């Protein structure tokens, strides 16, 4: 499985340490909340809302440089719209890796 990285954050922030710190702070605050919302929607089998949460999480996947994972998320979002959860396990593994990485930043 590919590993998250902070290359995009570093590129975006340039040499601005304050901006980089702020970006990381936003990731640390928002990612667990967005994952919790997604998990609740999945428990309730609210596929439409879960698809919207996956869409939001794709942005964080992209920020963390996970190109292959972004593709999986994109496919999972489509599946959810069709009431399919085939890629759920793969997507949730991506979320675990992301969350662990962000906590260590």
N, C-alpha and C. Protein backbone atom coordinates (compact mmCIF):
# COMPACT_ATOMS: atom_id res chain seq x y z
N UNK A 1 0.85 -1.19 0.00
CA UNK A 1 0.00 0.00 0.00
C UNK A 1 0.89 1.25 0.00
N UNK A 2 0.51 2.20 -0.79
CA UNK A 2 1.29 3.44 -0.85
C UNK A 2 1.20 4.17 0.49
N UNK A 3 2.20 4.96 0.76
CA UNK A 3 2.27 5.67 2.04
C UNK A 3 2.02 7.16 1.85
N UNK A 4 1.29 7.76 2.79
CA UNK A 4 1.06 9.21 2.72
C UNK A 4 2.38 9.96 2.86
N UNK A 5 2.38 11.17 2.34
CA UNK A 5 3.56 12.03 2.49
C UNK A 5 3.11 13.47 2.57
N UNK A 6 4.03 14.33 2.92
CA UNK A 6 3.69 15.75 3.05
C UNK A 6 4.33 16.60 1.95
N UNK A 7 4.65 15.97 0.83
CA UNK A 7 5.28 16.70 -0.28
C UNK A 7 4.38 17.83 -0.80
N UNK A 8 3.10 17.54 -0.97
CA UNK A 8 2.18 18.56 -1.48
C UNK A 8 2.06 19.72 -0.48
N UNK A 9 1.96 19.40 0.79
CA UNK A 9 1.89 20.44 1.83
C UNK A 9 3.15 21.29 1.79
N UNK A 10 4.30 20.65 1.66
CA UNK A 10 5.56 21.38 1.59
C UNK A 10 5.62 22.27 0.35
N UNK A 11 5.16 21.75 -0.79
CA UNK A 11 5.13 22.55 -2.02
C UNK A 11 4.22 23.75 -1.87
N UNK A 12 3.04 23.50 -1.34
CA UNK A 12 2.03 24.53 -1.19
C UNK A 12 2.50 25.64 -0.25
N UNK A 13 3.16 25.25 0.81
CA UNK A 13 3.57 26.22 1.82
C UNK A 13 4.89 26.90 1.49
N UNK A 14 5.66 26.31 0.56
CA UNK A 14 6.96 26.90 0.25
C UNK A 14 7.81 26.95 1.50
N UNK A 15 8.35 28.10 1.80
CA UNK A 15 9.17 28.26 3.00
C UNK A 15 8.38 28.87 4.15
N UNK A 16 7.07 28.96 4.00
CA UNK A 16 6.23 29.58 5.02
C UNK A 16 5.85 28.54 6.08
N UNK A 17 6.63 28.49 7.14
CA UNK A 17 6.43 27.51 8.21
C UNK A 17 5.09 27.70 8.91
N UNK A 18 4.66 28.94 9.04
CA UNK A 18 3.37 29.22 9.69
C UNK A 18 2.22 28.63 8.88
N UNK A 19 2.27 28.80 7.56
CA UNK A 19 1.22 28.25 6.70
C UNK A 19 1.24 26.72 6.75
N UNK A 20 2.44 26.13 6.72
CA UNK A 20 2.57 24.67 6.79
C UNK A 20 1.96 24.14 8.09
N UNK A 21 2.28 24.80 9.18
CA UNK A 21 1.76 24.40 10.49
C UNK A 21 0.24 24.50 10.52
N UNK A 22 -0.27 25.54 9.92
CA UNK A 22 -1.72 25.74 9.88
C UNK A 22 -2.39 24.63 9.05
N UNK A 23 -1.81 24.30 7.91
CA UNK A 23 -2.35 23.22 7.07
C UNK A 23 -2.38 21.89 7.82
N UNK A 24 -1.30 21.59 8.50
CA UNK A 24 -1.23 20.34 9.26
C UNK A 24 -2.25 20.36 10.39
N UNK A 25 -2.42 21.50 11.03
CA UNK A 25 -3.41 21.63 12.09
C UNK A 25 -4.82 21.38 11.58
N UNK A 26 -5.11 21.89 10.40
CA UNK A 26 -6.43 21.68 9.80
C UNK A 26 -6.63 20.19 9.51
N UNK A 27 -5.62 19.54 8.95
CA UNK A 27 -5.71 18.11 8.69
C UNK A 27 -5.95 17.32 9.97
N UNK A 28 -5.20 17.66 11.01
CA UNK A 28 -5.34 16.95 12.28
C UNK A 28 -6.72 17.14 12.90
N UNK A 29 -7.31 18.30 12.70
CA UNK A 29 -8.63 18.58 13.27
C UNK A 29 -9.75 17.98 12.42
N UNK A 30 -9.65 18.16 11.11
CA UNK A 30 -10.77 17.77 10.24
C UNK A 30 -10.81 16.28 9.91
N UNK A 31 -9.66 15.67 9.71
CA UNK A 31 -9.65 14.28 9.26
C UNK A 31 -10.40 13.34 10.21
N UNK A 32 -10.12 13.36 11.51
CA UNK A 32 -10.86 12.45 12.41
C UNK A 32 -12.36 12.73 12.41
N UNK A 33 -12.74 13.99 12.33
CA UNK A 33 -14.17 14.34 12.30
C UNK A 33 -14.83 13.81 11.03
N UNK A 34 -14.20 14.00 9.89
CA UNK A 34 -14.76 13.55 8.63
C UNK A 34 -14.85 12.02 8.57
N UNK A 35 -13.85 11.36 9.14
CA UNK A 35 -13.88 9.89 9.18
C UNK A 35 -15.02 9.42 10.07
N UNK A 36 -15.20 10.05 11.21
CA UNK A 36 -16.29 9.67 12.13
C UNK A 36 -17.65 9.85 11.47
N UNK A 37 -17.82 10.93 10.75
CA UNK A 37 -19.08 11.18 10.04
C UNK A 37 -19.31 10.09 9.00
N UNK A 38 -18.28 9.80 8.23
CA UNK A 38 -18.37 8.74 7.22
C UNK A 38 -18.75 7.41 7.87
N UNK A 39 -18.08 7.05 8.96
CA UNK A 39 -18.35 5.77 9.63
C UNK A 39 -19.79 5.70 10.12
N UNK A 40 -20.29 6.79 10.65
CA UNK A 40 -21.66 6.82 11.11
C UNK A 40 -22.64 6.63 9.94
N UNK A 41 -22.36 7.27 8.83
CA UNK A 41 -23.20 7.13 7.66
C UNK A 41 -23.19 5.69 7.14
N UNK A 42 -22.04 5.05 7.21
CA UNK A 42 -21.95 3.66 6.76
C UNK A 42 -22.74 2.74 7.71
N UNK A 43 -22.64 2.99 9.01
CA UNK A 43 -23.42 2.19 9.97
C UNK A 43 -24.91 2.33 9.71
N UNK A 44 -25.33 3.52 9.33
CA UNK A 44 -26.75 3.78 9.05
C UNK A 44 -27.15 3.40 7.62
N UNK A 45 -26.19 2.92 6.86
CA UNK A 45 -26.39 2.55 5.46
C UNK A 45 -26.98 3.70 4.64
N UNK A 46 -26.50 4.89 4.95
CA UNK A 46 -26.90 6.09 4.21
C UNK A 46 -25.88 6.29 3.09
N UNK A 47 -26.05 5.53 2.02
CA UNK A 47 -25.06 5.48 0.95
C UNK A 47 -24.85 6.83 0.26
N UNK A 48 -25.91 7.60 0.11
CA UNK A 48 -25.79 8.89 -0.56
C UNK A 48 -24.92 9.84 0.25
N UNK A 49 -25.18 9.94 1.53
CA UNK A 49 -24.38 10.81 2.40
C UNK A 49 -22.95 10.28 2.53
N UNK A 50 -22.81 8.97 2.61
CA UNK A 50 -21.47 8.37 2.70
C UNK A 50 -20.66 8.69 1.45
N UNK A 51 -21.32 8.66 0.29
CA UNK A 51 -20.64 9.01 -0.96
C UNK A 51 -20.15 10.45 -0.92
N UNK A 52 -20.95 11.34 -0.34
CA UNK A 52 -20.54 12.74 -0.21
C UNK A 52 -19.35 12.87 0.74
N UNK A 53 -19.34 12.07 1.80
CA UNK A 53 -18.21 12.10 2.72
C UNK A 53 -16.94 11.58 2.05
N UNK A 54 -17.08 10.53 1.26
CA UNK A 54 -15.93 10.01 0.52
C UNK A 54 -15.41 11.09 -0.43
N UNK A 55 -16.32 11.81 -1.06
CA UNK A 55 -15.92 12.89 -1.96
C UNK A 55 -15.08 13.93 -1.20
N UNK A 56 -15.51 14.30 -0.01
CA UNK A 56 -14.76 15.27 0.79
C UNK A 56 -13.41 14.69 1.20
N UNK A 57 -13.39 13.43 1.57
CA UNK A 57 -12.15 12.79 2.02
C UNK A 57 -11.15 12.64 0.87
N UNK A 58 -11.63 12.58 -0.36
CA UNK A 58 -10.73 12.48 -1.51
C UNK A 58 -9.76 13.65 -1.55
N UNK A 59 -10.22 14.82 -1.12
CA UNK A 59 -9.34 16.00 -1.13
C UNK A 59 -8.17 15.79 -0.17
N UNK A 60 -8.44 15.21 0.96
CA UNK A 60 -7.37 14.96 1.93
C UNK A 60 -6.45 13.85 1.42
N UNK A 61 -7.01 12.88 0.74
CA UNK A 61 -6.20 11.82 0.14
C UNK A 61 -5.22 12.44 -0.86
N UNK A 62 -5.71 13.35 -1.64
CA UNK A 62 -4.88 14.03 -2.63
C UNK A 62 -3.79 14.87 -1.95
N UNK A 63 -4.17 15.60 -0.93
CA UNK A 63 -3.21 16.44 -0.20
C UNK A 63 -2.07 15.60 0.36
N UNK A 64 -2.38 14.37 0.75
CA UNK A 64 -1.36 13.49 1.33
C UNK A 64 -0.63 12.66 0.28
N UNK A 65 -0.81 13.01 -0.99
CA UNK A 65 -0.02 12.41 -2.06
C UNK A 65 -0.36 10.96 -2.38
N UNK A 66 -1.57 10.54 -2.09
CA UNK A 66 -1.96 9.15 -2.30
C UNK A 66 -2.70 9.00 -3.64
N UNK A 67 -1.95 8.91 -4.71
CA UNK A 67 -2.54 8.89 -6.05
C UNK A 67 -3.37 7.63 -6.30
N UNK A 68 -2.86 6.47 -5.99
CA UNK A 68 -3.60 5.22 -6.21
C UNK A 68 -4.81 5.16 -5.28
N UNK A 69 -4.63 5.63 -4.08
CA UNK A 69 -5.73 5.64 -3.11
C UNK A 69 -6.84 6.59 -3.55
N UNK A 70 -6.45 7.67 -4.19
CA UNK A 70 -7.45 8.61 -4.72
C UNK A 70 -8.34 7.89 -5.73
N UNK A 71 -7.73 7.09 -6.59
CA UNK A 71 -8.49 6.34 -7.59
C UNK A 71 -9.47 5.37 -6.90
N UNK A 72 -9.00 4.68 -5.86
CA UNK A 72 -9.88 3.76 -5.12
C UNK A 72 -11.04 4.53 -4.51
N UNK A 73 -10.75 5.68 -3.91
CA UNK A 73 -11.80 6.50 -3.30
C UNK A 73 -12.81 6.95 -4.36
N UNK A 74 -12.30 7.31 -5.51
CA UNK A 74 -13.17 7.74 -6.60
C UNK A 74 -14.12 6.61 -7.02
N UNK A 75 -13.57 5.41 -7.13
CA UNK A 75 -14.40 4.24 -7.50
C UNK A 75 -15.38 3.89 -6.38
N UNK A 76 -14.94 4.01 -5.15
CA UNK A 76 -15.82 3.71 -4.02
C UNK A 76 -16.97 4.71 -3.94
N UNK A 77 -16.69 5.96 -4.21
CA UNK A 77 -17.73 6.98 -4.23
C UNK A 77 -18.82 6.61 -5.26
N UNK A 78 -18.40 6.18 -6.42
CA UNK A 78 -19.34 5.77 -7.47
C UNK A 78 -20.13 4.55 -7.01
N UNK A 79 -19.43 3.60 -6.40
CA UNK A 79 -20.11 2.39 -5.91
C UNK A 79 -21.18 2.74 -4.89
N UNK A 80 -20.84 3.62 -3.95
CA UNK A 80 -21.81 3.99 -2.92
C UNK A 80 -23.06 4.61 -3.53
N UNK A 81 -22.87 5.41 -4.56
CA UNK A 81 -24.02 6.01 -5.23
C UNK A 81 -24.92 4.94 -5.85
N UNK A 82 -24.33 3.77 -6.12
CA UNK A 82 -25.07 2.64 -6.67
C UNK A 82 -25.37 1.59 -5.59
N UNK A 83 -25.23 2.01 -4.32
CA UNK A 83 -25.54 1.16 -3.17
C UNK A 83 -24.67 -0.09 -3.09
N UNK A 84 -23.44 0.03 -3.49
CA UNK A 84 -22.48 -1.07 -3.43
C UNK A 84 -21.35 -0.69 -2.47
N UNK A 85 -20.89 -1.67 -1.71
CA UNK A 85 -19.81 -1.41 -0.75
C UNK A 85 -18.59 -2.31 -1.01
N UNK A 86 -18.40 -2.72 -2.24
CA UNK A 86 -17.33 -3.64 -2.59
C UNK A 86 -15.95 -3.13 -2.14
N UNK A 87 -15.69 -1.86 -2.31
CA UNK A 87 -14.38 -1.29 -1.98
C UNK A 87 -14.30 -0.72 -0.55
N UNK A 88 -15.28 -0.99 0.27
CA UNK A 88 -15.31 -0.41 1.61
C UNK A 88 -14.05 -0.76 2.42
N UNK A 89 -13.66 -2.00 2.42
CA UNK A 89 -12.49 -2.41 3.20
C UNK A 89 -11.22 -1.71 2.71
N UNK A 90 -11.04 -1.64 1.40
CA UNK A 90 -9.87 -0.96 0.84
C UNK A 90 -9.87 0.52 1.23
N UNK A 91 -11.02 1.15 1.11
CA UNK A 91 -11.12 2.58 1.44
C UNK A 91 -10.84 2.81 2.92
N UNK A 92 -11.38 1.98 3.77
CA UNK A 92 -11.19 2.16 5.21
C UNK A 92 -9.74 1.88 5.63
N UNK A 93 -9.05 1.02 4.90
CA UNK A 93 -7.62 0.83 5.17
C UNK A 93 -6.85 2.09 4.82
N UNK A 94 -7.24 2.75 3.75
CA UNK A 94 -6.61 4.03 3.37
C UNK A 94 -6.82 5.05 4.48
N UNK A 95 -8.05 5.11 5.00
CA UNK A 95 -8.34 6.06 6.08
C UNK A 95 -7.48 5.80 7.31
N UNK A 96 -7.28 4.54 7.65
CA UNK A 96 -6.44 4.20 8.82
C UNK A 96 -5.01 4.68 8.62
N UNK A 97 -4.47 4.41 7.44
CA UNK A 97 -3.10 4.83 7.14
C UNK A 97 -2.99 6.35 7.20
N UNK A 98 -3.97 7.03 6.63
CA UNK A 98 -3.96 8.50 6.64
C UNK A 98 -4.02 9.04 8.06
N UNK A 99 -4.93 8.48 8.85
CA UNK A 99 -5.11 8.98 10.20
C UNK A 99 -3.84 8.79 11.03
N UNK A 100 -3.21 7.64 10.88
CA UNK A 100 -1.98 7.39 11.61
C UNK A 100 -0.89 8.38 11.18
N UNK A 101 -0.76 8.60 9.88
CA UNK A 101 0.24 9.52 9.37
C UNK A 101 0.01 10.93 9.89
N UNK A 102 -1.22 11.39 9.84
CA UNK A 102 -1.55 12.76 10.27
C UNK A 102 -1.28 12.92 11.77
N UNK A 103 -1.56 11.91 12.56
CA UNK A 103 -1.32 11.99 14.01
C UNK A 103 0.17 12.13 14.30
N UNK A 104 1.01 11.58 13.42
CA UNK A 104 2.45 11.62 13.63
C UNK A 104 3.10 12.88 13.09
N UNK A 105 2.35 13.69 12.34
CA UNK A 105 2.93 14.92 11.78
C UNK A 105 3.29 15.91 12.88
